[in-house]
mmCIF file of C-alpha atoms in Angstrom:
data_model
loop_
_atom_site.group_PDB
_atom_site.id
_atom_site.type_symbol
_atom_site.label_atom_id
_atom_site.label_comp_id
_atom_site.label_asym_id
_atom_site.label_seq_id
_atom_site.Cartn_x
_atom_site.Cartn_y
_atom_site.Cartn_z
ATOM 1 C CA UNK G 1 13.944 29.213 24.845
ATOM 2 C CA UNK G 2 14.383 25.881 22.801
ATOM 3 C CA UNK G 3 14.735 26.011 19.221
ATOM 4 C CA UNK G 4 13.688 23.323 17.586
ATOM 5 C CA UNK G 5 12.782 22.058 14.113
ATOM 6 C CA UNK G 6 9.227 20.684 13.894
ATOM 7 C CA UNK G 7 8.034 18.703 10.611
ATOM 8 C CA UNK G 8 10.644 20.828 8.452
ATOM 9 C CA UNK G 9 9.088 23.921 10.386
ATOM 10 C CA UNK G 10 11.679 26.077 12.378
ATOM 11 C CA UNK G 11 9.719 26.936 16.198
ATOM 12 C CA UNK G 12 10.853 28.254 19.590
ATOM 13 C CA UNK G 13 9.489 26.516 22.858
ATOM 14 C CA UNK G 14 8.881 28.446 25.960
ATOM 15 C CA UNK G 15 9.800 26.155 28.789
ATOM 16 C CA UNK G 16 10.729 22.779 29.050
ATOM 17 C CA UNK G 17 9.139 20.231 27.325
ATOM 18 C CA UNK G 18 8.951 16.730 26.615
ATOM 19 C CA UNK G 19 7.628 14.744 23.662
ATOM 20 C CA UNK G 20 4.680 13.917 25.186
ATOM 21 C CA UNK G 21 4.170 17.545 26.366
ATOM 22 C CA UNK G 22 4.812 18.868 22.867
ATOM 23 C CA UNK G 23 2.704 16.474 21.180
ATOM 24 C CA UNK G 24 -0.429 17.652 23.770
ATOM 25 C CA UNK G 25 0.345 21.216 23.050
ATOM 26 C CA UNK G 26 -0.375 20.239 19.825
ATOM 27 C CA UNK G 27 -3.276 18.912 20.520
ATOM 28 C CA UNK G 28 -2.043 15.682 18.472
ATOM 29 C CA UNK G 29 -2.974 11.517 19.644
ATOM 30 C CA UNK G 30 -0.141 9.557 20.636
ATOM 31 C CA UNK G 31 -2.087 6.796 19.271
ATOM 32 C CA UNK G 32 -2.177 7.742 15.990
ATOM 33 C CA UNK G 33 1.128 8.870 15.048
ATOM 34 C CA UNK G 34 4.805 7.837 15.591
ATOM 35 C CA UNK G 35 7.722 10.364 16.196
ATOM 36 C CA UNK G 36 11.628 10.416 15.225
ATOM 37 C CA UNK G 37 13.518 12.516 16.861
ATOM 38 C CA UNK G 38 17.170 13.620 15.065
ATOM 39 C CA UNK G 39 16.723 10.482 12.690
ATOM 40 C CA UNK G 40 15.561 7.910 15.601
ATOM 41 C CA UNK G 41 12.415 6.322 16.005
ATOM 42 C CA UNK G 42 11.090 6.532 19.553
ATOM 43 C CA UNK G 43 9.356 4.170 21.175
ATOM 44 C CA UNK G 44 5.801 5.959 22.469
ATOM 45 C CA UNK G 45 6.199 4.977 26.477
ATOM 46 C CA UNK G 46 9.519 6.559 26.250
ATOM 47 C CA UNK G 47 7.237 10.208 25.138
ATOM 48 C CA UNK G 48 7.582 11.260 28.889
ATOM 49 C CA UNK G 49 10.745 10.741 29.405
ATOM 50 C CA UNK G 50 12.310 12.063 26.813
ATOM 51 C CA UNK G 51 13.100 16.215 27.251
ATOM 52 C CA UNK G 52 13.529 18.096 24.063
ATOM 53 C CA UNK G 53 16.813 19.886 23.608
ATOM 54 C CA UNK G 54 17.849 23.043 21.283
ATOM 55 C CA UNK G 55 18.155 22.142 17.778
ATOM 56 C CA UNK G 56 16.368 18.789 18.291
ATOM 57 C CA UNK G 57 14.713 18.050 14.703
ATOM 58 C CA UNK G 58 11.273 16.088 15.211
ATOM 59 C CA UNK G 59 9.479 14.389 12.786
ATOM 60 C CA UNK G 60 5.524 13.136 13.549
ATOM 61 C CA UNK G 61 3.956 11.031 11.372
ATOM 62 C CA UNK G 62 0.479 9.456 10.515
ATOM 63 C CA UNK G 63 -1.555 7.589 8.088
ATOM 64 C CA UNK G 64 -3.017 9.382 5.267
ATOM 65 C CA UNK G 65 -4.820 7.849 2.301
ATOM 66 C CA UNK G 66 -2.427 6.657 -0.076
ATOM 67 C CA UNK G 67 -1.916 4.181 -3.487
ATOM 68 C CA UNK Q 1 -14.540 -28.079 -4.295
ATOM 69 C CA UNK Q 2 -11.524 -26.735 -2.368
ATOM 70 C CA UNK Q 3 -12.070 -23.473 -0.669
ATOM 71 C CA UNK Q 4 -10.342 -21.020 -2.437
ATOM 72 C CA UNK Q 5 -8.402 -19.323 -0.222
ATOM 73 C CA UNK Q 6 -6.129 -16.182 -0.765
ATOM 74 C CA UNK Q 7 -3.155 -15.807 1.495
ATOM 75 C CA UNK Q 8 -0.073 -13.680 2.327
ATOM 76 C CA UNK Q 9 2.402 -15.054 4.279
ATOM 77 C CA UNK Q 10 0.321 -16.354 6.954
ATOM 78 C CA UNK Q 11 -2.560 -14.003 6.889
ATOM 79 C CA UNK Q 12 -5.500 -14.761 5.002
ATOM 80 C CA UNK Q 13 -7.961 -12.439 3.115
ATOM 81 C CA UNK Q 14 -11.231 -12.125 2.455
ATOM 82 C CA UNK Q 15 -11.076 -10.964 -1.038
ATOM 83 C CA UNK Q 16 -8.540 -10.755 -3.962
ATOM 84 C CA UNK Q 17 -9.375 -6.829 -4.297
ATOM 85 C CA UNK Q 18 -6.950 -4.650 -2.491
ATOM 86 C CA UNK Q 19 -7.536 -1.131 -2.619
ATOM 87 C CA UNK Q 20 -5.814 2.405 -2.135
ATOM 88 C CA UNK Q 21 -7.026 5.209 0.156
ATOM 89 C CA UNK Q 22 -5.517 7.750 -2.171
ATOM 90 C CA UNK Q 23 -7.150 10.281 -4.427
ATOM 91 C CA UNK Q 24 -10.400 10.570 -3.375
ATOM 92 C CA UNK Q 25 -12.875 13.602 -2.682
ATOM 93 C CA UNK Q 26 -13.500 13.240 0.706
ATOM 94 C CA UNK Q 27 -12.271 10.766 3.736
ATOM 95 C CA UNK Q 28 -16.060 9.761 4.014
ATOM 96 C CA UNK Q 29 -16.285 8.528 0.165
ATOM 97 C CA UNK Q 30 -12.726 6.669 0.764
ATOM 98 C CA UNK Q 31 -14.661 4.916 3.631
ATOM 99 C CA UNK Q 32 -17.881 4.136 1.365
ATOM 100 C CA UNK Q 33 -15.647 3.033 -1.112
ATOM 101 C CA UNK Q 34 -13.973 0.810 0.749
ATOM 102 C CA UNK Q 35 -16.553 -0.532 2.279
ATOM 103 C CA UNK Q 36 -18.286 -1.363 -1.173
ATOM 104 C CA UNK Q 37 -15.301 -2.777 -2.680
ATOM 105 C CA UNK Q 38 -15.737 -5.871 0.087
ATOM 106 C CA UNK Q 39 -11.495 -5.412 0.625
ATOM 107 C CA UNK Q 40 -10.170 -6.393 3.877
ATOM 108 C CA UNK Q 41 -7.030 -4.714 3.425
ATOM 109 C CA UNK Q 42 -6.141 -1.186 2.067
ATOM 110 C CA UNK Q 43 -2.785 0.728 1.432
ATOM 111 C CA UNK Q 44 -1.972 3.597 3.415
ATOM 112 C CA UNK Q 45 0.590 6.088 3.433
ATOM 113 C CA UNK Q 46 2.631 7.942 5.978
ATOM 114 C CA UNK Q 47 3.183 11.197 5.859
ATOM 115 C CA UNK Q 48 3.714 14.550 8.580
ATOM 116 C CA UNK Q 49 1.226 15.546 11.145
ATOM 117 C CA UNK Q 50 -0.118 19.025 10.004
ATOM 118 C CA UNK Q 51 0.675 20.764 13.647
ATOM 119 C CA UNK Q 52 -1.132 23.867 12.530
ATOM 120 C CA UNK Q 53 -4.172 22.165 11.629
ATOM 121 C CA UNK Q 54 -5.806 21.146 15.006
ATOM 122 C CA UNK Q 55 -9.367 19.674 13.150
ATOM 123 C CA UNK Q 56 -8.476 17.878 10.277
ATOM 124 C CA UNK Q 57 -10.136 14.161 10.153
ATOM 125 C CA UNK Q 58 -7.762 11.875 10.084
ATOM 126 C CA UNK Q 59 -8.067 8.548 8.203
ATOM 127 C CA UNK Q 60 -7.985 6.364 11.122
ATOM 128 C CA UNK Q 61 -11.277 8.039 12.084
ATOM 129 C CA UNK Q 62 -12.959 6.964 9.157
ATOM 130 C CA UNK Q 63 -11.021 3.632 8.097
ATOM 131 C CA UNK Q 64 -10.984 1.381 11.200
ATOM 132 C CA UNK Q 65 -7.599 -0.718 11.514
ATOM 133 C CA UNK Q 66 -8.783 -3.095 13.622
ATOM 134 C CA UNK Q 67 -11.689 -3.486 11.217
ATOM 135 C CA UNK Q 68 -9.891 -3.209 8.354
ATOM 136 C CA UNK Q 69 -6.094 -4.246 7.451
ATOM 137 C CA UNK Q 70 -3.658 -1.420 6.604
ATOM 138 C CA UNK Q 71 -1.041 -1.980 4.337
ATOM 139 C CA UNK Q 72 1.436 0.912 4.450
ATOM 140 C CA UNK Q 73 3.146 1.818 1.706
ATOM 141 C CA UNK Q 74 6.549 4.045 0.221
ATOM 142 C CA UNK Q 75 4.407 6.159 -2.400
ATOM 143 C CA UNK Q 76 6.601 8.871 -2.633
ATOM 144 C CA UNK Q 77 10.150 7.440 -1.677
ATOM 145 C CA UNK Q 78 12.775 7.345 -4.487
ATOM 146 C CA UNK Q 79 15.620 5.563 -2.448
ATOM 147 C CA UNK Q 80 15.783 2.392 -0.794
ATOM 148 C CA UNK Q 81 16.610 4.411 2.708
ATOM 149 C CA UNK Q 82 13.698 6.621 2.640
ATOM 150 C CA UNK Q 83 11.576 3.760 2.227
ATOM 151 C CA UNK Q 84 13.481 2.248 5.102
ATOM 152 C CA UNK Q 85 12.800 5.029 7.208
ATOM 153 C CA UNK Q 86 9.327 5.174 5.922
ATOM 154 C CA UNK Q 87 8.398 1.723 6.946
ATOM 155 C CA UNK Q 88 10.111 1.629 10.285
ATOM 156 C CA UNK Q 89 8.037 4.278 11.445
ATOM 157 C CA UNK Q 90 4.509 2.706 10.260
ATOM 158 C CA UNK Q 91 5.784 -0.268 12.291
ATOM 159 C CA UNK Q 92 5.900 1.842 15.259
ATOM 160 C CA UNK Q 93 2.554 3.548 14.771
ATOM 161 C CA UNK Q 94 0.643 0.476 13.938
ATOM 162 C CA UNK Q 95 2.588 -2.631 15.265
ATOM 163 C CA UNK Q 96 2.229 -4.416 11.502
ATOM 164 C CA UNK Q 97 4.723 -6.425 10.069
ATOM 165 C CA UNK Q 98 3.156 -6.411 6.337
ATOM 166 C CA UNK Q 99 3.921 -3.407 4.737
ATOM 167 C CA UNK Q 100 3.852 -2.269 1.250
ATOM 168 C CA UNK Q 101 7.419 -1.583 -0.843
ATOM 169 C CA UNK Q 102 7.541 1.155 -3.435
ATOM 170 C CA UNK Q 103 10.799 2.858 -4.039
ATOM 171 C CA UNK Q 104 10.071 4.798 -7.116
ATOM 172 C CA UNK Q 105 12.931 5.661 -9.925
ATOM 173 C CA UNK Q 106 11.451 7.889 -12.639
ATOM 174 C CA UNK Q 107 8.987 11.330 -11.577
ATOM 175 C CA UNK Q 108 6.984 11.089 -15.403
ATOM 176 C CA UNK Q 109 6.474 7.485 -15.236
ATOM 177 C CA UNK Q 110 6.875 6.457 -11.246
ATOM 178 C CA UNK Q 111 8.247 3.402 -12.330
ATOM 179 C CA UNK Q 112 9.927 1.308 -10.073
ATOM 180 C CA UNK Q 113 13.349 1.690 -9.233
ATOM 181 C CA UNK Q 114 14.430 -1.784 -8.896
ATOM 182 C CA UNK Q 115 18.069 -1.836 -7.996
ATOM 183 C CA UNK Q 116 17.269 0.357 -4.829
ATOM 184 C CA UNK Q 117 13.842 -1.825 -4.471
ATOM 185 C CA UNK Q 118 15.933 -5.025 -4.323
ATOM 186 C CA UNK Q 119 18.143 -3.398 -1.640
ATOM 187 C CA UNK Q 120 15.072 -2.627 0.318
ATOM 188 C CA UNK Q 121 13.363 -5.659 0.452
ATOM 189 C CA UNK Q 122 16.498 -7.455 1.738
ATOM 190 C CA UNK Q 123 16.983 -5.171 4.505
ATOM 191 C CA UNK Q 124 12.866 -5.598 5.258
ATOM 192 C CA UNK Q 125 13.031 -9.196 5.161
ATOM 193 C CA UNK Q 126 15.790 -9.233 7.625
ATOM 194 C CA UNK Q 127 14.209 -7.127 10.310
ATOM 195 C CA UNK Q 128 10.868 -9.210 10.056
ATOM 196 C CA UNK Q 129 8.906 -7.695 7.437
ATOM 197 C CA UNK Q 130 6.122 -9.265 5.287
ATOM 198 C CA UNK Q 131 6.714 -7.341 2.067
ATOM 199 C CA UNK Q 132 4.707 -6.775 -0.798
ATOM 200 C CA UNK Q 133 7.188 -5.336 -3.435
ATOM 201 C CA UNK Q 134 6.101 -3.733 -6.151
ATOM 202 C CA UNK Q 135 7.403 -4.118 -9.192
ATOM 203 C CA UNK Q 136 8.590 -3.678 -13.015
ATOM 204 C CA UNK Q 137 7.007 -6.702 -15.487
ATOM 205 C CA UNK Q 138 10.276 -8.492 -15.561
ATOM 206 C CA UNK Q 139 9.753 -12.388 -14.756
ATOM 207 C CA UNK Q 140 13.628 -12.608 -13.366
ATOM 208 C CA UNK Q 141 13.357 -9.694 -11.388
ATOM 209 C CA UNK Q 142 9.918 -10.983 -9.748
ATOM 210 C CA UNK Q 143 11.657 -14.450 -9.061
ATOM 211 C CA UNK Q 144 14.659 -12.751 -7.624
ATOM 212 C CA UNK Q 145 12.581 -10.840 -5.014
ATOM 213 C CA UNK Q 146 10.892 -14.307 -4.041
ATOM 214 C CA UNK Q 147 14.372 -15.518 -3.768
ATOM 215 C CA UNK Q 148 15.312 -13.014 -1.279
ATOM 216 C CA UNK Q 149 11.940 -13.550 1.002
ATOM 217 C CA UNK Q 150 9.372 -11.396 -0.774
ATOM 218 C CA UNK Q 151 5.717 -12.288 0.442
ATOM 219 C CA UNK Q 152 4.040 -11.224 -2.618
ATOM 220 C CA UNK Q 153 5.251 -9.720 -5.782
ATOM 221 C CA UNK Q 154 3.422 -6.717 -7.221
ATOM 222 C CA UNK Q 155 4.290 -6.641 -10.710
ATOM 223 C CA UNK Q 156 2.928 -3.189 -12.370
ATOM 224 C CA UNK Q 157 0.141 -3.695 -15.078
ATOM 225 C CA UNK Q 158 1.228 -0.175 -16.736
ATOM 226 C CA UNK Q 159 1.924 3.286 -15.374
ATOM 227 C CA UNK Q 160 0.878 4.292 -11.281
ATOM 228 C CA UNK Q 161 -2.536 6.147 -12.149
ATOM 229 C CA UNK Q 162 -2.316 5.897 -15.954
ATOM 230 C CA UNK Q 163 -5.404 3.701 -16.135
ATOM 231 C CA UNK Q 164 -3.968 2.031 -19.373
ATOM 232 C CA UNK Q 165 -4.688 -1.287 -18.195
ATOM 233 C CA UNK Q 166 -2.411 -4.725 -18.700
ATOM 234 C CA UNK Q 167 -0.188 -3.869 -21.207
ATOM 235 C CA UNK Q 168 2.412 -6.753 -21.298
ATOM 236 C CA UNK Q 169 0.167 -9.870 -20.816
ATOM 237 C CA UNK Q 170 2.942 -12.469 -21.488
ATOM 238 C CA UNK Q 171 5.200 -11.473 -19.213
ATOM 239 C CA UNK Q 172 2.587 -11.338 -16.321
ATOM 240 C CA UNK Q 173 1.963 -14.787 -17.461
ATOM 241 C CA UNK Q 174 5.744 -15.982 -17.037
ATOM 242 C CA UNK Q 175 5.861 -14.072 -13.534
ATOM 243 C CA UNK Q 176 2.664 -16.050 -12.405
ATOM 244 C CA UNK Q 177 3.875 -18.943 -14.138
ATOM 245 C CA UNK Q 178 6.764 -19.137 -12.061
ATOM 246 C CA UNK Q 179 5.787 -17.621 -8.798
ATOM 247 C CA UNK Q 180 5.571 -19.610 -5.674
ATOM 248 C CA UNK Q 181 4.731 -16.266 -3.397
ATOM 249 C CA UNK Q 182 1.105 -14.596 -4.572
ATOM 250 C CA UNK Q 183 1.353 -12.140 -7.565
ATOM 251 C CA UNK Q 184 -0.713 -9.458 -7.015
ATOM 252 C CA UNK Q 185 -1.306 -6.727 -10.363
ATOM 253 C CA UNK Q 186 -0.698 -3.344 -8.497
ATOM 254 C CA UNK Q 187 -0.942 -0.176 -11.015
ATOM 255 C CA UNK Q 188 -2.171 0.933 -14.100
ATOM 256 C CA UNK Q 189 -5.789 -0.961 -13.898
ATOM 257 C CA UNK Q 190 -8.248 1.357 -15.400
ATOM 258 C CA UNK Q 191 -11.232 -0.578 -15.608
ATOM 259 C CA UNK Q 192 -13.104 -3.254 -13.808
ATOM 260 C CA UNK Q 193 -12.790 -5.655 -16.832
ATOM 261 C CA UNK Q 194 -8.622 -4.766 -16.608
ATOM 262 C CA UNK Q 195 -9.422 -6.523 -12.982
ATOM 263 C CA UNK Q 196 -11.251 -9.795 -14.832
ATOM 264 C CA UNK Q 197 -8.346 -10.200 -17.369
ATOM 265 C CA UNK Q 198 -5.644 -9.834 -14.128
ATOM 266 C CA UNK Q 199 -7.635 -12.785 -12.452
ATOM 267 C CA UNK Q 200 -7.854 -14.892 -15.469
ATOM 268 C CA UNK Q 201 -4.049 -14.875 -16.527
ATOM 269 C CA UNK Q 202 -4.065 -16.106 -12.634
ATOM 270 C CA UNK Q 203 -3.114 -13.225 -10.648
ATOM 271 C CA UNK Q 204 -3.304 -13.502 -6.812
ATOM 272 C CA UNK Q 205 -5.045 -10.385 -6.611
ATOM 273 C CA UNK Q 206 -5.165 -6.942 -7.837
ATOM 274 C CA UNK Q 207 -4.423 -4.073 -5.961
ATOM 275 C CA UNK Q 208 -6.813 -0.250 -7.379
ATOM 276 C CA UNK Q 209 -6.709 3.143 -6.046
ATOM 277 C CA UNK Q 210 -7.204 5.737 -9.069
ATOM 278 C CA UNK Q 211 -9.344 3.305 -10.926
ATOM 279 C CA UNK Q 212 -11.917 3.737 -8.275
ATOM 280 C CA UNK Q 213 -11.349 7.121 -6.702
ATOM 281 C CA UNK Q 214 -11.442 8.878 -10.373
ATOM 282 C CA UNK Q 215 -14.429 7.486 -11.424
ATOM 283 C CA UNK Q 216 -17.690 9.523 -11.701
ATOM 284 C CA UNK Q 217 -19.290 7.271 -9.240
ATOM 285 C CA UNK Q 218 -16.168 5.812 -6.722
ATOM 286 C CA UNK Q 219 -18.984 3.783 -5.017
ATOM 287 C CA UNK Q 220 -20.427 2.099 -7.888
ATOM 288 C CA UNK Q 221 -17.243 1.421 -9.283
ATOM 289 C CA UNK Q 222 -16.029 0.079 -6.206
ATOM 290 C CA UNK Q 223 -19.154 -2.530 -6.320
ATOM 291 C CA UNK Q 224 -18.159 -3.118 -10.214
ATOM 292 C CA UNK Q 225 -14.485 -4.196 -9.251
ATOM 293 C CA UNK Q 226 -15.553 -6.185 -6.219
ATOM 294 C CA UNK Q 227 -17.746 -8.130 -8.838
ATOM 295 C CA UNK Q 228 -15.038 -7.943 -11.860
ATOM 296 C CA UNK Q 229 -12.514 -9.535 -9.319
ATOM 297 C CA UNK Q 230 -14.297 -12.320 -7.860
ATOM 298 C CA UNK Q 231 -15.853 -12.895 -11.702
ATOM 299 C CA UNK Q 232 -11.785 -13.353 -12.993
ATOM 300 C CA UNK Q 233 -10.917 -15.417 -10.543
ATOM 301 C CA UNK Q 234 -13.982 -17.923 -11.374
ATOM 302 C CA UNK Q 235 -12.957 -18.004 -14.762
ATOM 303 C CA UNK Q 236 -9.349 -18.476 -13.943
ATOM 304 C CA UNK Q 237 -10.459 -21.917 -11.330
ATOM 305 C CA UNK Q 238 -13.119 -22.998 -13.661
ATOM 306 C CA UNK Q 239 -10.684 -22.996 -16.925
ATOM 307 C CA UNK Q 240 -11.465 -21.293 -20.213
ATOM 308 C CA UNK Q 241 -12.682 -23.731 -23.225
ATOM 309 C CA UNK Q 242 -10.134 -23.910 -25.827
ATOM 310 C CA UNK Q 243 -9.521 -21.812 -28.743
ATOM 311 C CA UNK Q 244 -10.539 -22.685 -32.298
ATOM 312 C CA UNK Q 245 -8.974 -21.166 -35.158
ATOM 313 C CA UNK Q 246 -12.638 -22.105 -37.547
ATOM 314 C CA UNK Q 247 -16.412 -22.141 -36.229
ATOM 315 C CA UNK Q 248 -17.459 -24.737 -34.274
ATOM 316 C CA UNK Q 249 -21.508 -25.261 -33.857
ATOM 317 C CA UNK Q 250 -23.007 -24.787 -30.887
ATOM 318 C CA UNK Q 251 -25.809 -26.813 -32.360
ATOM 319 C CA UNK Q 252 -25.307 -30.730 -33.305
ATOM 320 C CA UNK Q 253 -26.938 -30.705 -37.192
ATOM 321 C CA UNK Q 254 -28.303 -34.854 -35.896
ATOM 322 C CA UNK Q 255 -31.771 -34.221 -37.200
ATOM 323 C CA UNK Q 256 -31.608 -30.992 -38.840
ATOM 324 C CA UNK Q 257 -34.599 -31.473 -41.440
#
């Protein structure tokens, strides 16, 4: 069990997962979006590589209509 | 004539209208609007991925940006780090360099924060950023962010989403005045004819959200300030006639019986 903190939401993963497996259980497009994981930006061919680890706090972002 | 062309840093526009993706009813009126308004660039925002929500549109679905510039923006950042932070991770997601600053001091009036926005910019410029900084109305401020490598200055025209229009035309007219980097009017235009008056003190361009999403008919007043933008910036290259204190005929009286 990894817990993790998700967009400011606390979650436990079953299993182990990278970003890129998180961000498909999640249904979300690695196109579209860019992650930081504890307060670094990652690069998106590094998603695979990189396994997430207890009390890892990820941040995914995207454009949204704004001023 | 010289073609009039209207250019940030090296990238050149279409048209002097900018326009926000904020506010409206629907992602498919933002895209009508936009597409109405003629603008080839739009601010954006950034903002977390709602993981629970599997189906929700996103913008990029609707708003194409390889049709269509995005400009991200800070809306929403109070400190110079969070719009740090902010803009880094727009660069990742979309590869651009020109990004929108807004670092934000005051929750009532969302004025600009300007110590923390000076701060900003000069970390921005240094990692390769073309920033457009918004701004407060004061002419030495504005010069000082051209000093340290601004690419546009975004002076505010009155309060984010007040609609109260230009409210400090003389100072708007030093700023231009003295600019060498395009001055662009971003905030508090309410009206299309706010857009004319922008263009004719010699703005750059004008940058609308609110003005346009908030209207009864976003689509038609898209169209209006498409038309009230490239009308202000006639007037501003063709050069107003001057003005009289007394009458002055329009009619010569040689003949009048």
């Amino acid at each position: 069990m990894t817990r993790i903190q998700l967009n400011g939401r606390k979650l436990e993963l079953n299993g182990r997962h990278s970003l890129a497996t998180l961000l498909k259980k999640y249904k979300i497009n690695d196109k579209k979006i860019a992650v930081e994981l504890n307060g670094k930006i990652i690069n998106q061919n590094k998603y695979k590589l990189i396994y997430i680890k207890n009390m890892d706090k990820i941040e995914i972002v995207h454009f949204i209509g704004g001023g | 004539m010289k073609k009039d062309i209207f250019k940030i840093s090296n990238e050149i526009l279409k048209s002097r209208l900018i326009v926000g993706t904020g506010k409206y009813r629907s992602l498919k009126e933002t895209a009508a609007a936009v597409k109405v308004s003629g603008a080839s660039m739009v601010t954006v925002a950034v903002r977390r991925v709602n993981i629970l929500d599997k189906k929700k549109p996103s913008l990029t679905d609707y708003l194409n940006p390889k049709k269509i510039k995005y400009l991200p923006n800070t809306a929403g950042c109070f400190t110079a780090n969070d719009s740090l932070r902010t803009l880094r991770l727009a660069r990742e997601m979309g590869g651009w360099k020109m990004v929108k600053l807004e670092v934000l001091g005051d929750k009532k009036t969302l004025y600009p924060d300007m110590l923390e926005t000076l701060k900003a910019t000069k970390v921005l410029v240094k990692e390769g950023f073309k920033v457009l900084v918004y701004s407060s109305d004061d002419p030495l401020l504005a010069k000082e962010l051209e000093y340290l490598g601004a690419s546009a200055v975004m002076p505010l025209a009155s309060p984010i989403g007040s609609g109260q229009g230009i409210q400090n035309k003389i100072n708007l007219s030093i700023i231009i005045k003295n600019a060498k980097v395009p001055i662009i009017v971003d905030a508090g235009i309410g009206t299309p004819s706010d857009a004319t008056i922008a263009m004719e003190l010699g703005c750059d361009g004008v940058l609308v959200n609110s003005a346009i999403a908030k209207a009864k008919n976003p689509i038609l007043m898209a169209e209006s300030f498409k038309n009230a933008v490239v009308s202000g910036r006639q007037s501003f290259t063709a050069g107003r006639m001057k003005k009289l204190f007394y009458a002055n005929a329009s009619t010569p009286s040689t003949g009048l019986i």
